[in-house]
Amino acid sequence: MSDIMEMKVSSKKPANFYVRSAASFLKGIDAKAASDGKEAVEAKPPVDVLKISGLGEAIDVAVTAATKAQADGLATIEKIETSYPEMTSGRGCGHIVITLKRK
């Protein structure tokens, strides 16, 4: 089973949000019944490969989420790719893609 999930991070939400999201993707989610006005959540299996990408100011958020997942023993960092793509405004911006493989 080679599920690959891509998670795009932004600087608008705190890094801990993405740390928890990465952990959920790598551990999987248990099913929960609807209660207290919340909708039911269906079970989701863990993914084998998670790609975390960040653009510009979100690069540090992507790095934080990936290194925390590795430090917690959930995954290993397999590959780090960087680029400097042209933006529509005519000015380039740094981009990083970190590939994690579930342990």
CSV table of N, CA, C and O in Angstrom, one decimal:
chain,number,residue,atom,x,y,z
A,1,MET,N,0.8,-1.2,0.0
A,1,MET,CA,0.0,0.0,0.0
A,1,MET,C,0.9,1.2,0.0
A,1,MET,O,1.7,1.5,0.9
A,2,SER,N,0.8,2.0,-1.0
A,2,SER,CA,1.7,3.2,-1.1
A,2,SER,C,0.8,4.5,-1.2
A,2,SER,O,0.8,5.1,-2.3
A,3,ASP,N,0.2,4.8,-0.1
A,3,ASP,CA,-0.6,6.1,-0.1
A,3,ASP,C,0.3,7.2,0.0
A,3,ASP,O,1.2,7.3,0.9
A,4,ILE,N,0.2,8.2,-0.8
A,4,ILE,CA,1.0,9.4,-0.7
A,4,ILE,C,0.0,10.6,-0.5
A,4,ILE,O,-0.9,10.8,-1.3
A,5,MET,N,0.3,11.3,0.6
A,5,MET,CA,-0.6,12.5,0.9
A,5,MET,C,0.3,13.7,0.8
A,5,MET,O,1.4,13.7,1.3
A,6,GLU,N,-0.2,14.8,0.3
A,6,GLU,CA,0.5,16.0,0.3
A,6,GLU,C,-0.2,17.0,1.2
A,6,GLU,O,-1.4,17.2,1.1
A,7,MET,N,0.6,17.6,2.1
A,7,MET,CA,0.0,18.6,3.0
A,7,MET,C,0.7,19.9,2.7
A,7,MET,O,2.0,20.1,2.9
A,8,LYS,N,0.0,20.9,2.3
A,8,LYS,CA,0.5,22.3,2.0
A,8,LYS,C,0.3,23.1,3.3
A,8,LYS,O,-0.9,23.2,3.8
A,9,VAL,N,1.3,23.7,3.8
A,9,VAL,CA,1.2,24.5,5.0
A,9,VAL,C,1.3,26.0,4.7
A,9,VAL,O,1.8,26.4,3.6
A,10,SER,N,0.7,26.8,5.6
A,10,SER,CA,0.8,28.2,5.4
A,10,SER,C,1.2,28.9,6.7
A,10,SER,O,1.2,28.2,7.7
A,11,SER,N,1.6,30.1,6.6
A,11,SER,CA,2.0,30.8,7.9
A,11,SER,C,0.8,31.4,8.6
A,11,SER,O,1.0,32.1,9.6
A,12,LYS,N,-0.4,31.2,8.1
A,12,LYS,CA,-1.6,31.8,8.7
A,12,LYS,C,-2.0,31.0,10.0
A,12,LYS,O,-2.6,31.5,10.9
A,13,LYS,N,-1.7,29.7,10.0
A,13,LYS,CA,-2.0,28.9,11.2
A,13,LYS,C,-0.7,28.6,11.9
A,13,LYS,O,0.4,28.5,11.3
A,14,PRO,N,-0.8,28.3,13.2
A,14,PRO,CA,0.5,28.0,14.0
A,14,PRO,C,1.1,26.7,13.6
A,14,PRO,O,0.4,25.8,13.1
A,15,ALA,N,2.4,26.5,13.8
A,15,ALA,CA,3.1,25.3,13.5
A,15,ALA,C,2.5,24.1,14.2
A,15,ALA,O,2.4,23.0,13.6
A,16,ASN,N,2.0,24.3,15.4
A,16,ASN,CA,1.4,23.1,16.2
A,16,ASN,C,0.2,22.5,15.5
A,16,ASN,O,0.0,21.3,15.6
A,17,PHE,N,-0.5,23.3,14.8
A,17,PHE,CA,-1.7,22.8,14.0
A,17,PHE,C,-1.2,21.8,13.0
A,17,PHE,O,-1.8,20.7,12.8
A,18,TYR,N,-0.1,22.1,12.3
A,18,TYR,CA,0.4,21.3,11.2
A,18,TYR,C,1.1,20.1,11.8
A,18,TYR,O,1.1,19.0,11.2
A,19,VAL,N,1.7,20.2,13.0
A,19,VAL,CA,2.4,19.1,13.7
A,19,VAL,C,1.3,18.1,14.0
A,19,VAL,O,1.5,16.9,13.8
A,20,ARG,N,0.2,18.5,14.6
A,20,ARG,CA,-0.9,17.6,14.9
A,20,ARG,C,-1.5,17.0,13.6
A,20,ARG,O,-1.9,15.8,13.6
A,21,SER,N,-1.6,17.8,12.6
A,21,SER,CA,-2.2,17.2,11.3
A,21,SER,C,-1.3,16.2,10.7
A,21,SER,O,-1.8,15.1,10.3
A,22,ALA,N,0.0,16.4,10.8
A,22,ALA,CA,1.0,15.4,10.3
A,22,ALA,C,0.9,14.1,11.1
A,22,ALA,O,0.9,13.0,10.5
A,23,ALA,N,0.8,14.3,12.4
A,23,ALA,CA,0.7,13.1,13.3
A,23,ALA,C,-0.6,12.3,12.9
A,23,ALA,O,-0.6,11.1,12.9
A,24,SER,N,-1.7,13.0,12.7
A,24,SER,CA,-3.0,12.3,12.3
A,24,SER,C,-2.8,11.6,11.0
A,24,SER,O,-3.3,10.5,10.9
A,25,PHE,N,-2.2,12.2,10.0
A,25,PHE,CA,-2.0,11.5,8.7
A,25,PHE,C,-1.1,10.2,8.9
A,25,PHE,O,-1.4,9.2,8.3
A,26,LEU,N,-0.1,10.3,9.7
A,26,LEU,CA,0.9,9.2,9.9
A,26,LEU,C,0.4,8.1,10.8
A,26,LEU,O,0.7,7.0,10.7
A,27,LYS,N,-0.5,8.5,11.8
A,27,LYS,CA,-1.0,7.5,12.7
A,27,LYS,C,-2.4,6.9,12.3
A,27,LYS,O,-2.7,5.8,12.7
A,28,GLY,N,-3.1,7.7,11.5
A,28,GLY,CA,-4.5,7.3,11.1
A,28,GLY,C,-5.4,7.9,12.2
A,28,GLY,O,-5.0,8.4,13.2
A,29,ILE,N,-6.7,7.9,11.8
A,29,ILE,CA,-7.7,8.5,12.7
A,29,ILE,C,-8.8,7.4,13.0
A,29,ILE,O,-9.3,6.7,12.1
A,30,ASP,N,-9.1,7.3,14.3
A,30,ASP,CA,-10.2,6.3,14.7
A,30,ASP,C,-11.6,6.9,14.4
A,30,ASP,O,-11.7,8.2,14.5
A,31,ALA,N,-12.5,6.1,14.2
A,31,ALA,CA,-13.9,6.6,13.9
A,31,ALA,C,-14.5,7.1,15.3
A,31,ALA,O,-14.2,6.5,16.3
A,32,LYS,N,-15.3,8.2,15.2
A,32,LYS,CA,-16.0,8.7,16.3
A,32,LYS,C,-17.4,8.9,16.0
A,32,LYS,O,-17.7,9.4,14.9
A,33,ALA,N,-18.3,8.6,16.9
A,33,ALA,CA,-19.7,8.8,16.7
A,33,ALA,C,-20.1,10.3,16.9
A,33,ALA,O,-19.4,11.0,17.6
A,34,ALA,N,-21.2,10.7,16.3
A,34,ALA,CA,-21.6,12.1,16.5
A,34,ALA,C,-22.1,12.3,17.9
A,34,ALA,O,-22.7,11.4,18.5
A,35,SER,N,-21.6,13.4,18.5
A,35,SER,CA,-22.0,13.7,19.8
A,35,SER,C,-21.8,15.2,20.1
A,35,SER,O,-21.0,15.9,19.5
A,36,ASP,N,-22.6,15.7,21.0
A,36,ASP,CA,-22.6,17.2,21.4
A,36,ASP,C,-22.6,18.1,20.2
A,36,ASP,O,-21.8,19.1,20.2
A,37,GLY,N,-23.4,17.9,19.3
A,37,GLY,CA,-23.5,18.8,18.1
A,37,GLY,C,-22.4,18.6,17.1
A,37,GLY,O,-22.4,19.3,16.1
A,38,LYS,N,-21.5,17.7,17.3
A,38,LYS,CA,-20.4,17.5,16.4
A,38,LYS,C,-20.7,16.4,15.4
A,38,LYS,O,-21.4,15.4,15.8
A,39,GLU,N,-20.3,16.5,14.2
A,39,GLU,CA,-20.6,15.4,13.2
A,39,GLU,C,-19.7,14.2,13.5
A,39,GLU,O,-18.7,14.3,14.1
A,40,ALA,N,-20.2,13.1,13.0
A,40,ALA,CA,-19.4,11.8,13.1
A,40,ALA,C,-18.2,11.9,12.3
A,40,ALA,O,-18.1,12.5,11.2
A,41,VAL,N,-17.1,11.2,12.7
A,41,VAL,CA,-15.8,11.2,12.0
A,41,VAL,C,-15.6,9.8,11.6
A,41,VAL,O,-15.6,8.9,12.4
A,42,GLU,N,-15.3,9.6,10.3
A,42,GLU,CA,-15.1,8.2,9.9
A,42,GLU,C,-13.6,7.9,10.1
A,42,GLU,O,-12.7,8.8,10.1
A,43,ALA,N,-13.3,6.6,10.2
A,43,ALA,CA,-11.9,6.2,10.4
A,43,ALA,C,-11.1,6.3,9.1
A,43,ALA,O,-11.6,6.1,8.0
A,44,LYS,N,-9.9,6.8,9.3
A,44,LYS,CA,-9.0,6.9,8.1
A,44,LYS,C,-7.7,6.2,8.4
A,44,LYS,O,-7.1,6.4,9.5
A,45,PRO,N,-7.2,5.4,7.5
A,45,PRO,CA,-6.0,4.6,7.7
A,45,PRO,C,-4.8,5.6,7.6
A,45,PRO,O,-4.8,6.6,7.0
A,46,PRO,N,-3.7,5.2,8.2
A,46,PRO,CA,-2.4,6.0,8.1
A,46,PRO,C,-1.9,6.0,6.7
A,46,PRO,O,-2.1,5.0,5.9
A,47,VAL,N,-1.2,7.1,6.3
A,47,VAL,CA,-0.6,7.1,5.0
A,47,VAL,C,0.8,6.6,5.1
A,47,VAL,O,1.5,6.8,6.2
A,48,ASP,N,1.4,6.1,4.1
A,48,ASP,CA,2.8,5.6,4.1
A,48,ASP,C,3.8,6.7,3.8
A,48,ASP,O,4.8,6.7,4.4
A,49,VAL,N,3.4,7.6,2.9
A,49,VAL,CA,4.3,8.7,2.6
A,49,VAL,C,3.5,10.0,2.7
A,49,VAL,O,2.4,10.2,2.2
A,50,LEU,N,4.1,11.0,3.4
A,50,LEU,CA,3.5,12.3,3.6
A,50,LEU,C,4.5,13.4,3.0
A,50,LEU,O,5.7,13.4,3.4
A,51,LYS,N,4.0,14.2,2.1
A,51,LYS,CA,4.8,15.3,1.6
A,51,LYS,C,4.3,16.6,2.2
A,51,LYS,O,3.2,16.9,2.0
A,52,ILE,N,5.2,17.3,2.9
A,52,ILE,CA,4.9,18.6,3.5
A,52,ILE,C,5.5,19.6,2.6
A,52,ILE,O,6.8,19.6,2.5
A,53,SER,N,4.7,20.6,2.1
A,53,SER,CA,5.3,21.7,1.3
A,53,SER,C,5.0,23.0,1.9
A,53,SER,O,3.9,23.2,2.5
A,54,GLY,N,5.9,23.9,1.8
A,54,GLY,CA,5.7,25.3,2.3
A,54,GLY,C,6.3,26.3,1.3
A,54,GLY,O,7.3,26.0,0.7
A,55,LEU,N,5.7,27.4,1.2
A,55,LEU,CA,6.2,28.5,0.3
A,55,LEU,C,6.4,29.8,1.0
A,55,LEU,O,5.6,30.2,1.9
A,56,GLY,N,7.6,30.4,0.8
A,56,GLY,CA,7.9,31.6,1.4
A,56,GLY,C,8.0,31.6,2.9
A,56,GLY,O,8.8,30.8,3.5
A,57,GLU,N,7.2,32.4,3.6
A,57,GLU,CA,7.3,32.4,5.1
A,57,GLU,C,6.8,31.1,5.8
A,57,GLU,O,7.0,31.0,7.0
A,58,ALA,N,6.2,30.2,5.0
A,58,ALA,CA,5.7,29.0,5.6
A,58,ALA,C,6.8,27.9,5.6
A,58,ALA,O,6.5,26.8,6.0
A,59,ILE,N,7.9,28.2,5.0
A,59,ILE,CA,9.0,27.2,5.0
A,59,ILE,C,9.3,26.7,6.4
A,59,ILE,O,9.5,25.5,6.7
A,60,ASP,N,9.5,27.6,7.4
A,60,ASP,CA,9.8,27.2,8.7
A,60,ASP,C,8.7,26.4,9.4
A,60,ASP,O,9.0,25.5,10.1
A,61,VAL,N,7.4,26.6,9.0
A,61,VAL,CA,6.3,25.8,9.5
A,61,VAL,C,6.4,24.4,8.9
A,61,VAL,O,6.2,23.4,9.7
A,62,ALA,N,6.8,24.2,7.7
A,62,ALA,CA,6.9,22.9,7.1
A,62,ALA,C,8.1,22.2,7.7
A,62,ALA,O,7.9,21.0,8.0
A,63,VAL,N,9.2,22.8,8.0
A,63,VAL,CA,10.3,22.2,8.6
A,63,VAL,C,10.0,21.8,10.0
A,63,VAL,O,10.4,20.7,10.4
A,64,THR,N,9.3,22.6,10.7
A,64,THR,CA,8.9,22.3,12.1
A,64,THR,C,8.0,21.1,12.2
A,64,THR,O,8.2,20.2,13.0
A,65,ALA,N,7.0,21.0,11.3
A,65,ALA,CA,6.1,19.9,11.3
A,65,ALA,C,6.9,18.6,10.9
A,65,ALA,O,6.6,17.5,11.6
A,66,ALA,N,7.8,18.6,10.0
A,66,ALA,CA,8.5,17.4,9.6
A,66,ALA,C,9.5,17.0,10.6
A,66,ALA,O,9.5,15.8,11.0
A,67,THR,N,10.2,17.9,11.2
A,67,THR,CA,11.2,17.5,12.2
A,67,THR,C,10.5,17.0,13.5
A,67,THR,O,11.0,16.1,14.2
A,68,LYS,N,9.4,17.6,13.9
A,68,LYS,CA,8.6,17.1,15.0
A,68,LYS,C,8.1,15.7,14.8
A,68,LYS,O,8.2,14.8,15.7
A,69,ALA,N,7.6,15.4,13.6
A,69,ALA,CA,7.1,14.0,13.3
A,69,ALA,C,8.3,13.0,13.4
A,69,ALA,O,8.1,11.9,13.9
A,70,GLN,N,9.5,13.4,12.9
A,70,GLN,CA,10.6,12.5,13.0
A,70,GLN,C,11.1,12.4,14.5
A,70,GLN,O,11.4,11.3,14.9
A,71,ALA,N,11.1,13.5,15.2
A,71,ALA,CA,11.5,13.4,16.6
A,71,ALA,C,10.6,12.6,17.5
A,71,ALA,O,11.0,11.9,18.4
A,72,ASP,N,9.3,12.6,17.1
A,72,ASP,CA,8.3,11.8,17.8
A,72,ASP,C,8.3,10.3,17.4
A,72,ASP,O,7.5,9.5,17.9
A,73,GLY,N,9.1,9.9,16.4
A,73,GLY,CA,9.2,8.6,16.0
A,73,GLY,C,8.1,8.1,15.1
A,73,GLY,O,7.9,6.9,14.9
A,74,LEU,N,7.4,9.0,14.5
A,74,LEU,CA,6.3,8.7,13.6
A,74,LEU,C,6.8,8.4,12.2
A,74,LEU,O,6.2,7.6,11.5
A,75,ALA,N,7.9,9.1,11.8
A,75,ALA,CA,8.3,8.9,10.4
A,75,ALA,C,9.8,9.3,10.3
A,75,ALA,O,10.4,9.8,11.3
A,76,THR,N,10.4,9.0,9.1
A,76,THR,CA,11.7,9.5,8.9
A,76,THR,C,11.7,10.4,7.6
A,76,THR,O,10.9,10.2,6.7
A,77,ILE,N,12.6,11.4,7.7
A,77,ILE,CA,12.7,12.3,6.5
A,77,ILE,C,13.4,11.6,5.4
A,77,ILE,O,14.6,11.2,5.6
A,78,GLU,N,12.8,11.4,4.3
A,78,GLU,CA,13.4,10.7,3.2
A,78,GLU,C,14.1,11.6,2.2
A,78,GLU,O,15.1,11.3,1.6
A,79,LYS,N,13.4,12.8,2.0
A,79,LYS,CA,14.0,13.7,0.9
A,79,LYS,C,13.6,15.1,1.3
A,79,LYS,O,12.5,15.3,1.7
A,80,ILE,N,14.5,16.0,1.0
A,80,ILE,CA,14.2,17.5,1.1
A,80,ILE,C,14.5,18.1,-0.3
A,80,ILE,O,15.6,18.0,-0.8
A,81,GLU,N,13.5,18.7,-0.9
A,81,GLU,CA,13.6,19.4,-2.1
A,81,GLU,C,13.4,20.9,-1.9
A,81,GLU,O,12.4,21.3,-1.3
A,82,THR,N,14.2,21.7,-2.5
A,82,THR,CA,14.0,23.2,-2.5
A,82,THR,C,14.0,23.7,-3.9
A,82,THR,O,14.6,23.1,-4.8
A,83,SER,N,13.3,24.8,-4.1
A,83,SER,CA,13.2,25.4,-5.4
A,83,SER,C,12.9,26.9,-5.2
A,83,SER,O,12.6,27.4,-4.1
A,84,TYR,N,13.0,27.7,-6.3
A,84,TYR,CA,12.7,29.1,-6.2
A,84,TYR,C,11.9,29.4,-7.5
A,84,TYR,O,12.3,30.0,-8.4
A,85,PRO,N,10.6,29.0,-7.4
A,85,PRO,CA,9.7,29.2,-8.6
A,85,PRO,C,9.3,30.7,-8.8
A,85,PRO,O,9.3,31.5,-7.8
A,86,GLU,N,9.1,31.0,-10.1
A,86,GLU,CA,8.6,32.4,-10.4
A,86,GLU,C,7.2,32.5,-10.0
A,86,GLU,O,6.4,31.6,-10.2
A,87,MET,N,6.8,33.6,-9.4
A,87,MET,CA,5.4,33.9,-9.0
A,87,MET,C,4.8,34.8,-10.1
A,87,MET,O,5.5,35.4,-10.9
A,88,THR,N,3.5,34.9,-10.0
A,88,THR,CA,2.7,35.7,-11.0
A,88,THR,C,3.1,37.2,-10.8
A,88,THR,O,2.9,38.0,-11.8
A,89,SER,N,3.5,37.6,-9.7
A,89,SER,CA,3.9,39.0,-9.5
A,89,SER,C,5.3,39.3,-10.1
A,89,SER,O,5.7,40.5,-10.1
A,90,GLY,N,5.9,38.3,-10.6
A,90,GLY,CA,7.2,38.5,-11.3
A,90,GLY,C,8.4,38.3,-10.4
A,90,GLY,O,9.5,38.2,-10.9
A,91,ARG,N,8.2,38.1,-9.1
A,91,ARG,CA,9.3,37.9,-8.2
A,91,ARG,C,9.2,36.5,-7.7
A,91,ARG,O,8.2,36.0,-7.4
A,92,GLY,N,10.4,35.9,-7.6
A,92,GLY,CA,10.4,34.5,-7.1
A,92,GLY,C,10.2,34.4,-5.6
A,92,GLY,O,10.2,35.4,-4.9
A,93,CYS,N,10.0,33.1,-5.1
A,93,CYS,CA,9.8,32.9,-3.7
A,93,CYS,C,10.3,31.5,-3.4
A,93,CYS,O,10.1,30.6,-4.2
A,94,GLY,N,10.9,31.3,-2.2
A,94,GLY,CA,11.4,30.0,-1.8
A,94,GLY,C,10.3,29.0,-1.6
A,94,GLY,O,9.2,29.3,-1.2
A,95,HIS,N,10.6,27.7,-1.9
A,95,HIS,CA,9.7,26.6,-1.8
A,95,HIS,C,10.4,25.4,-1.3
A,95,HIS,O,11.5,25.1,-1.8
A,96,ILE,N,9.8,24.7,-0.4
A,96,ILE,CA,10.4,23.5,0.1
A,96,ILE,C,9.4,22.3,0.1
A,96,ILE,O,8.2,22.6,0.4
A,97,VAL,N,9.8,21.1,-0.2
A,97,VAL,CA,9.0,19.9,-0.1
A,97,VAL,C,9.8,18.9,0.6
A,97,VAL,O,10.9,18.5,0.3
A,98,ILE,N,9.2,18.4,1.8
A,98,ILE,CA,9.8,17.5,2.6
A,98,ILE,C,9.0,16.2,2.6
A,98,ILE,O,7.8,16.2,2.8
A,99,THR,N,9.7,15.1,2.2
A,99,THR,CA,9.0,13.8,2.1
A,99,THR,C,9.3,13.0,3.3
A,99,THR,O,10.5,12.7,3.6
A,100,LEU,N,8.2,12.6,4.0
A,100,LEU,CA,8.3,11.7,5.2
A,100,LEU,C,7.8,10.3,4.9
A,100,LEU,O,6.8,10.2,4.2
A,101,LYS,N,8.5,9.3,5.4
A,101,LYS,CA,8.1,7.9,5.2
A,101,LYS,C,7.7,7.4,6.6
A,101,LYS,O,8.5,7.5,7.5
A,102,ARG,N,6.5,6.8,6.7
A,102,ARG,CA,6.0,6.3,8.0
A,102,ARG,C,6.9,5.2,8.5
A,102,ARG,O,7.3,4.3,7.7
A,103,LYS,N,7.2,5.1,9.8
A,103,LYS,CA,7.9,4.0,10.3
A,103,LYS,C,7.1,2.8,10.5
A,103,LYS,O,5.9,2.9,10.8
